[in-house]
Amino acid sequence: MLQARRALFVLISVITAVAGFTPAAFARSGRAVAAPSSARATAVRSEALAHLAPAAAASQSLGYWLVASDGTVFSGGDATSHGSTGGVPLARPIVGVAATPSGHGYWLVASDGGIFAFGDAVFHGSTGAMHLNKPIVGIASTPSGHGYWLVASDGGIFAFGDAVFHGSTGAMHLNKPIVGVAATPSGHGYWLVASDGGIFAFGDAVFHGSTGAMH
C-alpha cells in the first residue's frame, strides 16, 4: 500500500514543512525524527504520508503515528492504532494529526477543518461547516487534551474546547503560507510556522529565530 502512494514525508505533527523545527512536546517524546530535504508544504495535498505525531508528550514515549491524506494511520514504536478514516469517503483530505496528552488517542483534521477523534480524543468542535478563506493546514492540542487549535494557511486560528485564542496572522500579508502550529508547554501561547521558515509567536510563545530570511 505504501508503494502505491507517493511517499513524500513532511515534518511532525503540526510543523509540516521546516526540517528540524520540533515543538517542545515532540522534543520530550524520546525520539527525534527529521524531515527529508525535499519536504514541501504542498506534500499535504498529495497521496503521501503527510504527518507524524508523537505517541505522547511524556519523555518515555518511543512511538509515533503517521497519517496519510486519506486518513490511514500507521503506528511506529510503542504507538497503538486507535482507528482511522482510511476506508471512509472524505469531503477533503486529511492534513494534520495531534496526539492526546495520554498518548491513548489522536485527532485527525481535514483541510476543511473537519475533525475525526479516535481513542480517548474528544470532539470539541470543527470548522467543517464553516466557509473558510483558506484551508486548514494543522492542529495542536492543549496540554489538558480538552481542546485544540486549528490553523489555516493564512494563519487564521480557530480555538475549540479549552484552547484560547492568542492572536493570528489572518489579517497580515505573508510572504509564504502558514504550514503548521505548535503549542507552548503551558498552553498559553503558540508558534505558527510558514513554508519559508518564518516564525510568528503569540501568547507566551517566544521567538527564538527562524529561516524566514535564509535562501
PDB file of C-alpha atoms in Angstrom:
ATOM      1  CA  MET A   1       0.000   0.000   0.000  1.00  0.00           C
ATOM      2  CA  LEU A   2       2.823   2.380   0.877  1.00  0.00           C
ATOM      3  CA  GLN A   3       4.482   1.864  -2.503  1.00  0.00           C
ATOM      4  CA  ALA A   4       1.221   2.767  -4.202  1.00  0.00           C
ATOM      5  CA  ARG A   5       1.370   6.168  -2.531  1.00  0.00           C
ATOM      6  CA  ARG A   6       3.760   8.920  -3.459  1.00  0.00           C
ATOM      7  CA  ALA A   7       5.630   8.577  -0.172  1.00  0.00           C
ATOM      8  CA  LEU A   8       6.942  12.082   0.392  1.00  0.00           C
ATOM      9  CA  PHE A   9       7.211  12.774   4.107  1.00  0.00           C
ATOM     10  CA  VAL A  10       6.915  16.180   5.669  1.00  0.00           C
ATOM     11  CA  LEU A  11       7.629  17.019   9.283  1.00  0.00           C
ATOM     12  CA  ILE A  12       5.980  16.080  12.522  1.00  0.00           C
ATOM     13  CA  SER A  13       2.550  16.650  13.957  1.00  0.00           C
ATOM     14  CA  VAL A  14       1.934  20.336  13.300  1.00  0.00           C
ATOM     15  CA  ILE A  15       5.251  21.603  11.978  1.00  0.00           C
ATOM     16  CA  THR A  16       4.889  20.396   8.445  1.00  0.00           C
ATOM     17  CA  ALA A  17       7.456  21.950   6.172  1.00  0.00           C
ATOM     18  CA  VAL A  18      10.562  23.082   8.023  1.00  0.00           C
ATOM     19  CA  ALA A  19      13.141  20.353   8.668  1.00  0.00           C
ATOM     20  CA  GLY A  20      14.381  20.411  12.222  1.00  0.00           C
ATOM     21  CA  PHE A  21      11.688  22.653  13.758  1.00  0.00           C
ATOM     22  CA  THR A  22      10.230  20.495  16.534  1.00  0.00           C
ATOM     23  CA  PRO A  23       7.727  21.634  19.153  1.00  0.00           C
ATOM     24  CA  ALA A  24       8.631  21.134  22.808  1.00  0.00           C
ATOM     25  CA  ALA A  25       6.227  18.221  23.204  1.00  0.00           C
ATOM     26  CA  PHE A  26       7.983  16.291  20.462  1.00  0.00           C
ATOM     27  CA  ALA A  27      11.407  17.066  21.814  1.00  0.00           C
ATOM     28  CA  ARG A  28      10.376  15.302  25.035  1.00  0.00           C
ATOM     29  CA  SER A  29       8.919  12.295  23.269  1.00  0.00           C
ATOM     30  CA  GLY A  30      12.163  10.351  23.488  1.00  0.00           C
ATOM     31  CA  ARG A  31      12.871  10.110  19.778  1.00  0.00           C
ATOM     32  CA  ALA A  32      13.878  12.690  17.184  1.00  0.00           C
ATOM     33  CA  VAL A  33      12.556  12.431  13.646  1.00  0.00           C
ATOM     34  CA  ALA A  34      13.786  14.753  10.912  1.00  0.00           C
ATOM     35  CA  ALA A  35      12.146  15.571   7.628  1.00  0.00           C
ATOM     36  CA  PRO A  36      13.895  14.826   4.334  1.00  0.00           C
ATOM     37  CA  SER A  37      15.426  17.751   2.481  1.00  0.00           C
ATOM     38  CA  SER A  38      12.658  17.571  -0.127  1.00  0.00           C
ATOM     39  CA  ALA A  39       9.881  18.348   2.383  1.00  0.00           C
ATOM     40  CA  ARG A  40       7.407  20.849   0.972  1.00  0.00           C
ATOM     41  CA  ALA A  41       4.108  22.259   2.183  1.00  0.00           C
ATOM     42  CA  THR A  42       2.397  21.040  -0.993  1.00  0.00           C
ATOM     43  CA  ALA A  43       3.016  17.457   0.085  1.00  0.00           C
ATOM     44  CA  VAL A  44      -0.020  17.568   2.342  1.00  0.00           C
ATOM     45  CA  ARG A  45      -2.203  17.644  -0.747  1.00  0.00           C
ATOM     46  CA  SER A  46      -0.622  14.563  -2.279  1.00  0.00           C
ATOM     47  CA  GLU A  47      -1.412  10.947  -1.540  1.00  0.00           C
ATOM     48  CA  ALA A  48       1.730  10.844   0.571  1.00  0.00           C
ATOM     49  CA  LEU A  49       2.084  10.102   4.243  1.00  0.00           C
ATOM     50  CA  ALA A  50       1.583  13.643   5.339  1.00  0.00           C
ATOM     51  CA  HIS A  51       2.072  13.931   9.083  1.00  0.00           C
ATOM     52  CA  LEU A  52       3.586  12.365  12.139  1.00  0.00           C
ATOM     53  CA  ALA A  53       2.552  12.786  15.768  1.00  0.00           C
ATOM     54  CA  PRO A  54       4.486  11.606  18.816  1.00  0.00           C
ATOM     55  CA  ALA A  55       2.700   8.951  20.851  1.00  0.00           C
ATOM     56  CA  ALA A  56       2.710  11.192  23.934  1.00  0.00           C
ATOM     57  CA  ALA A  57       4.425  14.240  25.332  1.00  0.00           C
ATOM     58  CA  ALA A  58       5.947  12.191  28.149  1.00  0.00           C
ATOM     59  CA  SER A  59       9.674  11.575  27.980  1.00  0.00           C
ATOM     60  CA  GLN A  60       9.250   7.794  27.999  1.00  0.00           C
ATOM     61  CA  SER A  61       7.295   7.764  24.748  1.00  0.00           C
ATOM     62  CA  LEU A  62       9.072   5.890  21.972  1.00  0.00           C
ATOM     63  CA  GLY A  63       6.483   5.849  19.265  1.00  0.00           C
ATOM     64  CA  TYR A  64       4.518   7.917  16.795  1.00  0.00           C
ATOM     65  CA  TRP A  65       1.695   7.827  14.283  1.00  0.00           C
ATOM     66  CA  LEU A  66       1.950   8.604  10.591  1.00  0.00           C
ATOM     67  CA  VAL A  67      -1.223   9.651   8.811  1.00  0.00           C
ATOM     68  CA  ALA A  68      -1.837   9.695   5.072  1.00  0.00           C
ATOM     69  CA  SER A  69      -4.017  12.189   3.242  1.00  0.00           C
ATOM     70  CA  ASP A  70      -6.844   9.612   3.125  1.00  0.00           C
ATOM     71  CA  GLY A  71      -6.670   9.305   6.912  1.00  0.00           C
ATOM     72  CA  THR A  72      -4.956   5.923   7.033  1.00  0.00           C
ATOM     73  CA  VAL A  73      -2.954   5.765  10.267  1.00  0.00           C
ATOM     74  CA  PHE A  74       0.337   3.899  10.615  1.00  0.00           C
ATOM     75  CA  SER A  75       1.845   3.239  14.055  1.00  0.00           C
ATOM     76  CA  GLY A  76       5.536   3.123  14.873  1.00  0.00           C
ATOM     77  CA  GLY A  77       7.323   2.128  18.071  1.00  0.00           C
ATOM     78  CA  ASP A  78       5.028   1.868  21.084  1.00  0.00           C
ATOM     79  CA  ALA A  79       2.202   3.825  19.453  1.00  0.00           C
ATOM     80  CA  THR A  80      -1.085   1.937  19.134  1.00  0.00           C
ATOM     81  CA  SER A  81      -3.590   2.447  16.343  1.00  0.00           C
ATOM     82  CA  HIS A  82      -6.950   3.681  17.606  1.00  0.00           C
ATOM     83  CA  GLY A  83      -8.709   3.924  14.263  1.00  0.00           C
ATOM     84  CA  SER A  84      -8.548   5.866  11.031  1.00  0.00           C
ATOM     85  CA  THR A  85     -10.609   7.278   8.189  1.00  0.00           C
ATOM     86  CA  GLY A  86      -8.758   5.144   5.645  1.00  0.00           C
ATOM     87  CA  GLY A  87     -11.911   3.381   4.476  1.00  0.00           C
ATOM     88  CA  VAL A  88     -14.237   6.373   4.831  1.00  0.00           C
ATOM     89  CA  PRO A  89     -15.088   8.732   1.934  1.00  0.00           C
ATOM     90  CA  LEU A  90     -13.825  12.185   2.905  1.00  0.00           C
ATOM     91  CA  ALA A  91     -15.013  15.549   1.654  1.00  0.00           C
ATOM     92  CA  ARG A  92     -11.448  16.892   1.949  1.00  0.00           C
ATOM     93  CA  PRO A  93      -8.028  15.286   2.543  1.00  0.00           C
ATOM     94  CA  ILE A  94      -6.509  14.843   5.985  1.00  0.00           C
ATOM     95  CA  VAL A  95      -3.784  17.424   6.581  1.00  0.00           C
ATOM     96  CA  GLY A  96      -2.852  17.036  10.245  1.00  0.00           C
ATOM     97  CA  VAL A  97      -2.773  14.848  13.338  1.00  0.00           C
ATOM     98  CA  ALA A  98      -2.363  15.661  17.026  1.00  0.00           C
ATOM     99  CA  ALA A  99      -1.947  13.188  19.879  1.00  0.00           C
ATOM    100  CA  THR A 100      -3.794  13.420  23.184  1.00  0.00           C
ATOM    101  CA  PRO A 101      -1.590  14.058  26.242  1.00  0.00           C
ATOM    102  CA  SER A 102      -2.060  10.454  27.398  1.00  0.00           C
ATOM    103  CA  GLY A 103      -0.983   9.023  24.060  1.00  0.00           C
ATOM    104  CA  HIS A 104      -4.125   6.888  24.009  1.00  0.00           C
ATOM    105  CA  GLY A 105      -5.790   8.757  21.171  1.00  0.00           C
ATOM    106  CA  TYR A 106      -5.465  11.358  18.468  1.00  0.00           C
ATOM    107  CA  TRP A 107      -7.343  13.809  16.316  1.00  0.00           C
ATOM    108  CA  LEU A 108      -7.174  13.927  12.539  1.00  0.00           C
ATOM    109  CA  VAL A 109      -8.035  17.198  10.810  1.00  0.00           C
ATOM    110  CA  ALA A 110      -9.063  17.653   7.176  1.00  0.00           C
ATOM    111  CA  SER A 111      -8.359  20.714   5.042  1.00  0.00           C
ATOM    112  CA  ASP A 112     -11.916  21.952   5.600  1.00  0.00           C
ATOM    113  CA  GLY A 113     -11.401  21.742   9.363  1.00  0.00           C
ATOM    114  CA  GLY A 114     -13.378  18.551   9.810  1.00  0.00           C
ATOM    115  CA  ILE A 115     -12.244  16.722  12.967  1.00  0.00           C
ATOM    116  CA  PHE A 116     -12.077  12.960  13.451  1.00  0.00           C
ATOM    117  CA  ALA A 117     -11.414  11.816  17.038  1.00  0.00           C
ATOM    118  CA  PHE A 118     -10.092   8.369  17.961  1.00  0.00           C
ATOM    119  CA  GLY A 119      -9.184   6.622  21.216  1.00  0.00           C
ATOM    120  CA  ASP A 120      -9.525   8.967  24.193  1.00  0.00           C
ATOM    121  CA  ALA A 121      -9.568  12.051  21.944  1.00  0.00           C
ATOM    122  CA  VAL A 122     -12.813  14.013  22.367  1.00  0.00           C
ATOM    123  CA  PHE A 123     -14.514  16.086  19.690  1.00  0.00           C
ATOM    124  CA  HIS A 124     -14.677  19.752  20.758  1.00  0.00           C
ATOM    125  CA  GLY A 125     -15.834  21.338  17.511  1.00  0.00           C
ATOM    126  CA  SER A 126     -14.670  21.935  13.966  1.00  0.00           C
ATOM    127  CA  THR A 127     -14.811  24.308  11.020  1.00  0.00           C
ATOM    128  CA  GLY A 128     -16.201  21.608   8.735  1.00  0.00           C
ATOM    129  CA  ALA A 129     -19.450  23.520   8.209  1.00  0.00           C
ATOM    130  CA  MET A 130     -17.867  26.984   8.012  1.00  0.00           C
ATOM    131  CA  HIS A 131     -16.773  28.951   4.976  1.00  0.00           C
ATOM    132  CA  LEU A 132     -13.004  29.352   5.248  1.00  0.00           C
ATOM    133  CA  ASN A 133     -10.920  31.948   3.456  1.00  0.00           C
ATOM    134  CA  LYS A 134      -8.031  29.467   3.299  1.00  0.00           C
ATOM    135  CA  PRO A 135      -7.759  25.738   4.021  1.00  0.00           C
ATOM    136  CA  ILE A 136      -6.790  24.309   7.390  1.00  0.00           C
ATOM    137  CA  VAL A 137      -3.197  23.053   7.453  1.00  0.00           C
ATOM    138  CA  GLY A 138      -2.561  21.978  11.043  1.00  0.00           C
ATOM    139  CA  ILE A 139      -3.808  21.160  14.528  1.00  0.00           C
ATOM    140  CA  ALA A 140      -2.288  21.415  18.019  1.00  0.00           C
ATOM    141  CA  SER A 141      -3.700  20.030  21.268  1.00  0.00           C
ATOM    142  CA  THR A 142      -3.888  21.970  24.516  1.00  0.00           C
ATOM    143  CA  PRO A 143      -1.843  20.491  27.391  1.00  0.00           C
ATOM    144  CA  SER A 144      -5.017  19.187  29.043  1.00  0.00           C
ATOM    145  CA  GLY A 145      -6.259  17.498  25.884  1.00  0.00           C
ATOM    146  CA  HIS A 146      -9.596  19.239  26.393  1.00  0.00           C
ATOM    147  CA  GLY A 147      -9.219  21.460  23.367  1.00  0.00           C
ATOM    148  CA  TYR A 148      -7.209  22.235  20.259  1.00  0.00           C
ATOM    149  CA  TRP A 149      -6.265  24.943  17.823  1.00  0.00           C
ATOM    150  CA  LEU A 150      -6.674  24.697  14.071  1.00  0.00           C
ATOM    151  CA  VAL A 151      -4.600  26.908  11.797  1.00  0.00           C
ATOM    152  CA  ALA A 152      -5.319  27.883   8.201  1.00  0.00           C
ATOM    153  CA  SER A 153      -2.730  28.618   5.532  1.00  0.00           C
ATOM    154  CA  ASP A 154      -3.276  32.377   6.002  1.00  0.00           C
ATOM    155  CA  GLY A 155      -2.556  31.991   9.726  1.00  0.00           C
ATOM    156  CA  GLY A 156      -6.162  32.211  10.817  1.00  0.00           C
ATOM    157  CA  ILE A 157      -6.607  30.481  14.196  1.00  0.00           C
ATOM    158  CA  PHE A 158      -9.710  28.600  15.317  1.00  0.00           C
ATOM    159  CA  ALA A 159      -9.838  27.635  19.004  1.00  0.00           C
ATOM    160  CA  PHE A 160     -12.050  24.875  20.410  1.00  0.00           C
ATOM    161  CA  GLY A 161     -12.638  23.427  23.871  1.00  0.00           C
ATOM    162  CA  ASP A 162     -10.307  24.982  26.441  1.00  0.00           C
ATOM    163  CA  ALA A 163      -7.999  26.371  23.755  1.00  0.00           C
ATOM    164  CA  VAL A 164      -7.723  30.170  23.966  1.00  0.00           C
ATOM    165  CA  PHE A 165      -7.171  32.493  21.026  1.00  0.00           C
ATOM    166  CA  HIS A 166      -3.901  34.431  21.451  1.00  0.00           C
ATOM    167  CA  GLY A 167      -3.639  36.036  18.032  1.00  0.00           C
ATOM    168  CA  SER A 168      -3.140  35.136  14.393  1.00  0.00           C
ATOM    169  CA  THR A 169      -1.707  36.276  11.083  1.00  0.00           C
ATOM    170  CA  GLY A 170      -5.089  36.096   9.386  1.00  0.00           C
ATOM    171  CA  ALA A 171      -5.104  39.823   8.613  1.00  0.00           C
ATOM    172  CA  MET A 172      -1.394  40.078   7.756  1.00  0.00           C
ATOM    173  CA  HIS A 173       0.309  39.908   4.386  1.00  0.00           C
ATOM    174  CA  LEU A 174       2.512  36.816   4.442  1.00  0.00           C
ATOM    175  CA  ASN A 175       5.435  36.117   2.130  1.00  0.00           C
ATOM    176  CA  LYS A 176       4.648  32.412   2.298  1.00  0.00           C
ATOM    177  CA  PRO A 177       1.689  30.408   3.621  1.00  0.00           C
ATOM    178  CA  ILE A 178       1.474  29.066   7.154  1.00  0.00           C
ATOM    179  CA  VAL A 179       2.030  25.302   7.287  1.00  0.00           C
ATOM    180  CA  GLY A 180       1.888  24.415  10.987  1.00  0.00           C
ATOM    181  CA  VAL A 181       1.193  25.318  14.599  1.00  0.00           C
ATOM    182  CA  ALA A 182       2.774  24.211  17.893  1.00  0.00           C
ATOM    183  CA  ALA A 183       1.520  24.975  21.392  1.00  0.00           C
ATOM    184  CA  THR A 184       3.757  26.108  24.243  1.00  0.00           C
ATOM    185  CA  PRO A 185       4.025  23.688  27.190  1.00  0.00           C
ATOM    186  CA  SER A 186       1.776  25.955  29.293  1.00  0.00           C
ATOM    187  CA  GLY A 187      -0.882  26.142  26.595  1.00  0.00           C
ATOM    188  CA  HIS A 188      -0.902  29.915  26.928  1.00  0.00           C
ATOM    189  CA  GLY A 189       0.576  30.523  23.521  1.00  0.00           C
ATOM    190  CA  TYR A 190       1.638  29.014  20.231  1.00  0.00           C
ATOM    191  CA  TRP A 191       4.002  29.378  17.311  1.00  0.00           C
ATOM    192  CA  LEU A 192       2.960  29.456  13.673  1.00  0.00           C
ATOM    193  CA  VAL A 193       5.484  28.492  11.020  1.00  0.00           C
ATOM    194  CA  ALA A 194       5.396  29.450   7.343  1.00  0.00           C
ATOM    195  CA  SER A 195       6.737  27.402   4.445  1.00  0.00           C
ATOM    196  CA  ASP A 196       9.826  29.631   4.283  1.00  0.00           C
ATOM    197  CA  GLY A 197      10.519  29.018   7.973  1.00  0.00           C
ATOM    198  CA  GLY A 198       9.146  32.333   9.152  1.00  0.00           C
ATOM    199  CA  ILE A 199       8.002  32.105  12.790  1.00  0.00           C
ATOM    200  CA  PHE A 200       5.122  34.001  14.366  1.00  0.00           C
ATOM    201  CA  ALA A 201       4.859  33.815  18.172  1.00  0.00           C
ATOM    202  CA  PHE A 202       1.683  34.520  20.135  1.00  0.00           C
ATOM    203  CA  GLY A 203       0.761  34.475  23.820  1.00  0.00           C
ATOM    204  CA  ASP A 204       3.672  33.243  25.949  1.00  0.00           C
ATOM    205  CA  ALA A 205       5.445  31.775  22.922  1.00  0.00           C
ATOM    206  CA  VAL A 206       8.903  33.331  22.488  1.00  0.00           C
ATOM    207  CA  PHE A 207      10.630  33.935  19.169  1.00  0.00           C
ATOM    208  CA  HIS A 208      13.974  32.089  19.084  1.00  0.00           C
ATOM    209  CA  GLY A 209      14.858  32.549  15.425  1.00  0.00           C
ATOM    210  CA  SER A 210      13.702  31.418  12.006  1.00  0.00           C
ATOM    211  CA  THR A 211      14.777  30.614   8.464  1.00  0.00           C
ATOM    212  CA  GLY A 212      12.499  33.288   7.015  1.00  0.00           C
ATOM    213  CA  ALA A 213      15.431  35.364   5.728  1.00  0.00           C
ATOM    214  CA  MET A 214      17.557  32.435   4.523  1.00  0.00           C
ATOM    215  CA  HIS A 215      17.881  31.205   0.969  1.00  0.00           C
TER     216      HIS A 215
END
